[in-house]
mmCIF file of C-alpha atoms in Angstrom:
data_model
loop_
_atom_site.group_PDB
_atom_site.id
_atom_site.type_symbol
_atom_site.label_atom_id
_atom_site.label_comp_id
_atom_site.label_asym_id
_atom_site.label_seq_id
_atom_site.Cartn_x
_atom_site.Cartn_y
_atom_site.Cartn_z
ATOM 1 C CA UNK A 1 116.363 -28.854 -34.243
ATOM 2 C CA UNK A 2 112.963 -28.256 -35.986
ATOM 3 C CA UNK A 3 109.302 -29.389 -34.166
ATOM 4 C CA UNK A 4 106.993 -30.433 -36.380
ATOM 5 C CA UNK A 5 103.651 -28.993 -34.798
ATOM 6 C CA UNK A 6 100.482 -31.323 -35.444
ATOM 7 C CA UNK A 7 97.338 -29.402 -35.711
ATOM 8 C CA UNK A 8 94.487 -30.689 -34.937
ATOM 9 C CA UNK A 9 91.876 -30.386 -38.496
ATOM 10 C CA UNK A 10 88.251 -29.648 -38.014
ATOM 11 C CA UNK A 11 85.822 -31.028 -39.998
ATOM 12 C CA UNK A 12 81.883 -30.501 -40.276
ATOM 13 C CA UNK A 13 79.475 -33.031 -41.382
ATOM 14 C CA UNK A 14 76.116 -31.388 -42.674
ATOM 15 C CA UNK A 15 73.571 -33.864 -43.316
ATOM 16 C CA UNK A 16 69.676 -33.964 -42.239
ATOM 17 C CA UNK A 17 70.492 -38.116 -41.356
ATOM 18 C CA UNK A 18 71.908 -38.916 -37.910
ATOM 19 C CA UNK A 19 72.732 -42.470 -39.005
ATOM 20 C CA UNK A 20 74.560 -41.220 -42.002
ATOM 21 C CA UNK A 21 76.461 -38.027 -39.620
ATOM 22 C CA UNK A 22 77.095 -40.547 -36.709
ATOM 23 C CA UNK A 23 78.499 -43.456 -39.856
ATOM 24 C CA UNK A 24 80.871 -40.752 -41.638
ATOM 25 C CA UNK A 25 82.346 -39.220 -38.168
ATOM 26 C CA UNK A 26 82.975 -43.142 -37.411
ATOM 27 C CA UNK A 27 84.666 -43.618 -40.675
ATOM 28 C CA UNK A 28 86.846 -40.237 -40.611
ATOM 29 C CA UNK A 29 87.820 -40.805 -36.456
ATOM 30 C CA UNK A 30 89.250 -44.216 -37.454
ATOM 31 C CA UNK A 31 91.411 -42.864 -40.636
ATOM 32 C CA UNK A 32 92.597 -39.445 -39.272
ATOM 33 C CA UNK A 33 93.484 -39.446 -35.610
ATOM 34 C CA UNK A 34 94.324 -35.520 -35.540
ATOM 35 C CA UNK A 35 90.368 -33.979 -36.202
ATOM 36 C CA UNK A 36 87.936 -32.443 -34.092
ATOM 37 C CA UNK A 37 84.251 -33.525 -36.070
ATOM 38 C CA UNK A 38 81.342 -31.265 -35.732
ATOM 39 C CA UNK A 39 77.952 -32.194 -37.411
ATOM 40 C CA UNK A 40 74.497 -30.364 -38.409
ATOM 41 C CA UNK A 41 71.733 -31.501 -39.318
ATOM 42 C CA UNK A 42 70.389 -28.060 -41.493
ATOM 43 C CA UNK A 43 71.736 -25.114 -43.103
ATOM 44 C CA UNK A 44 71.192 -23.282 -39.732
ATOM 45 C CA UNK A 45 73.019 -25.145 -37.384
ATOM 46 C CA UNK A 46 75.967 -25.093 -39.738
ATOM 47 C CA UNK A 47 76.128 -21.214 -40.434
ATOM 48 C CA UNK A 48 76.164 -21.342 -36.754
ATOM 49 C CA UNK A 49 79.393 -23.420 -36.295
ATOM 50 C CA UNK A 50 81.000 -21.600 -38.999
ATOM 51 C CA UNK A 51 80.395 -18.424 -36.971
ATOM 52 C CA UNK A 52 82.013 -20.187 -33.849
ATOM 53 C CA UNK A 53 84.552 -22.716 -35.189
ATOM 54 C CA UNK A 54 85.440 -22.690 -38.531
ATOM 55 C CA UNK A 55 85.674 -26.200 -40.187
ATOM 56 C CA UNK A 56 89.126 -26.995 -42.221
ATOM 57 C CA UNK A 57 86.651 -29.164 -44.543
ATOM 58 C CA UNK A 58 82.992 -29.745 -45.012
ATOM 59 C CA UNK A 59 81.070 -32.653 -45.770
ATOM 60 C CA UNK A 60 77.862 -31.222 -47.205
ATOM 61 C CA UNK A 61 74.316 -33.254 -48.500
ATOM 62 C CA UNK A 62 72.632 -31.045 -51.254
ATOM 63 C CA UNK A 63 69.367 -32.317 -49.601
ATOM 64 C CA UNK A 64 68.892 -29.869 -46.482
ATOM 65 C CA UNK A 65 66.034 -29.325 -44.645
ATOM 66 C CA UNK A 66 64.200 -25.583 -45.480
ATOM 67 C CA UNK A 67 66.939 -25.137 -47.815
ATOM 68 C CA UNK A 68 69.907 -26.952 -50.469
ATOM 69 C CA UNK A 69 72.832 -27.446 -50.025
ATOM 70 C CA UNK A 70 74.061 -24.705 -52.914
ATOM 71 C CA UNK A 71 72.969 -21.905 -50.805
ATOM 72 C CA UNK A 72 75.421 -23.238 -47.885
ATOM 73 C CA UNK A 73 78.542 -23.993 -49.770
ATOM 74 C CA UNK A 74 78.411 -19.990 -50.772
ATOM 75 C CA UNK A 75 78.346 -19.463 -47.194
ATOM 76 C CA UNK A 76 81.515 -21.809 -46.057
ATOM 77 C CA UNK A 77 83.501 -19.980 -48.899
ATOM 78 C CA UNK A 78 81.905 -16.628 -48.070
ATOM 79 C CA UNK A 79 84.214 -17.748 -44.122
ATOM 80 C CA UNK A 80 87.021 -18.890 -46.197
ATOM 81 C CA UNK A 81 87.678 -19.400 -49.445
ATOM 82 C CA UNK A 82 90.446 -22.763 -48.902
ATOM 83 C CA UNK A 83 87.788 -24.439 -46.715
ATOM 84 C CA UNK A 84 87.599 -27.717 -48.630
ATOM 85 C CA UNK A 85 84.347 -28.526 -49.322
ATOM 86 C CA UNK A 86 82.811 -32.489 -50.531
ATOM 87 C CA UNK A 87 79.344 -32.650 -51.406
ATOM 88 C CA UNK A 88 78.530 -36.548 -50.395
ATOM 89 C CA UNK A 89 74.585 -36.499 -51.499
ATOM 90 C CA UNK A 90 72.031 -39.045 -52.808
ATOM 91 C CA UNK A 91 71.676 -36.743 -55.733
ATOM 92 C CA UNK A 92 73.651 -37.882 -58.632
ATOM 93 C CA UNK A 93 71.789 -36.076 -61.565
ATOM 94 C CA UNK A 94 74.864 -34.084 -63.712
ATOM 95 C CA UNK A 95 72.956 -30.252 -63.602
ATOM 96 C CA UNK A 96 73.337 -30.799 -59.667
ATOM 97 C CA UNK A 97 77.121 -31.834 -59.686
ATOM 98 C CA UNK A 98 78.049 -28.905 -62.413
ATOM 99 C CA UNK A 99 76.194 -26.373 -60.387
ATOM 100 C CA UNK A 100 78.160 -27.643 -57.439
ATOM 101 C CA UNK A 101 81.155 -27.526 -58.591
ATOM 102 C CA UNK A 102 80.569 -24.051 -59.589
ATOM 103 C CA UNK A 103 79.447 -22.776 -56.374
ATOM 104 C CA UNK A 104 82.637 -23.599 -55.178
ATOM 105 C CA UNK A 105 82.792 -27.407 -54.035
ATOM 106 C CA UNK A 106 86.303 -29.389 -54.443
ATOM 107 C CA UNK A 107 84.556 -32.976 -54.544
ATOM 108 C CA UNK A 108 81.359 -34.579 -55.529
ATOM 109 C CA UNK A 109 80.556 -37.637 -54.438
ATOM 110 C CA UNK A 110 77.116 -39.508 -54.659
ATOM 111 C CA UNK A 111 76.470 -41.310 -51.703
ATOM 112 C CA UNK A 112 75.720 -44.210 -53.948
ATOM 113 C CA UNK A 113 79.304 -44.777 -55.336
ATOM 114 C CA UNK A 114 81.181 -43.308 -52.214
ATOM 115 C CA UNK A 115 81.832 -46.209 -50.388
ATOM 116 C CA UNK A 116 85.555 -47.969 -49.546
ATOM 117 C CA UNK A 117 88.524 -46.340 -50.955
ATOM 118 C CA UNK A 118 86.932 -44.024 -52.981
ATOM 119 C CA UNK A 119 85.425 -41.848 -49.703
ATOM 120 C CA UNK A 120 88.845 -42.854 -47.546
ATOM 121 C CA UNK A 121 91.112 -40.793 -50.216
ATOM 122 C CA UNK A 122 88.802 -38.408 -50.361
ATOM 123 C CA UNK A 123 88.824 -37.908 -46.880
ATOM 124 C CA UNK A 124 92.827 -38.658 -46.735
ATOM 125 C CA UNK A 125 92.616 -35.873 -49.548
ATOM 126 C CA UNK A 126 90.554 -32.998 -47.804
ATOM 127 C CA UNK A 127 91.906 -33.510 -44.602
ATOM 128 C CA UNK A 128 95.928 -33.442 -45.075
ATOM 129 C CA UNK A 129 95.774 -30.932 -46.998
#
């Protein structure tokens, strides 16, 4: 007889907003009841729960305090390469999605356009994988 072991996922929100961090941890808790949500406001705090508790995905804004967001998604893959990484960002301009992409990111989302469905499967996406 085989037990199916549920892990719990963690996920880390990294935006400079606490309205938008506190609004995405509300919308991920109520569609995925196995995560543990961690959030950052700046690069900094982030590199520092990588260090201590690395995330299963990362939701990352490209507009960080002191520094963008390109810098940090080279430092989640530089912890783990299958950490699955979503920009969600208010910039939508198509240099800053290519060069996101390219650092390593599996989704690109502008805040914009992310809303309803769209966000949910990308959250049922990241998560269960």
């Amino acid at each position: 007889m085989g037990v199916t072991m549920l892990l719990r996922k963690n996920v880390m929100i990294v935006d400079p907003s606490p309205i938008f961090r506190r609004s995405l941890k509300a919308v991920i808790e109520t569609n995925e009841t196995l995560v543990n949500v961690s959030e950052a406001e700046n690069a900094d705090q982030a590199r520092d729960i990588l260090g201590s508790q690395p995330p299963d995905v990362v939701f990352l804004d490209m507009l960080l305090p002191l520094e963008t967001g390109l810098g940090l998604i080279a430092s989640v893959k530089a912890v783990a390469a299958d950490i699955r990484l979503v920009v969600l960002t208010g910039l939508d301009a198509p240099q800053v999605k290519a060069a996101a992409l390219e650092q390593g990111a599996d989704y690109f989302l502008s805040k914009e356009h992310a809303t309803g469905l769209r966000l949910i499967d990308v959250i049922h996406e990241t998560i269960r994988r």
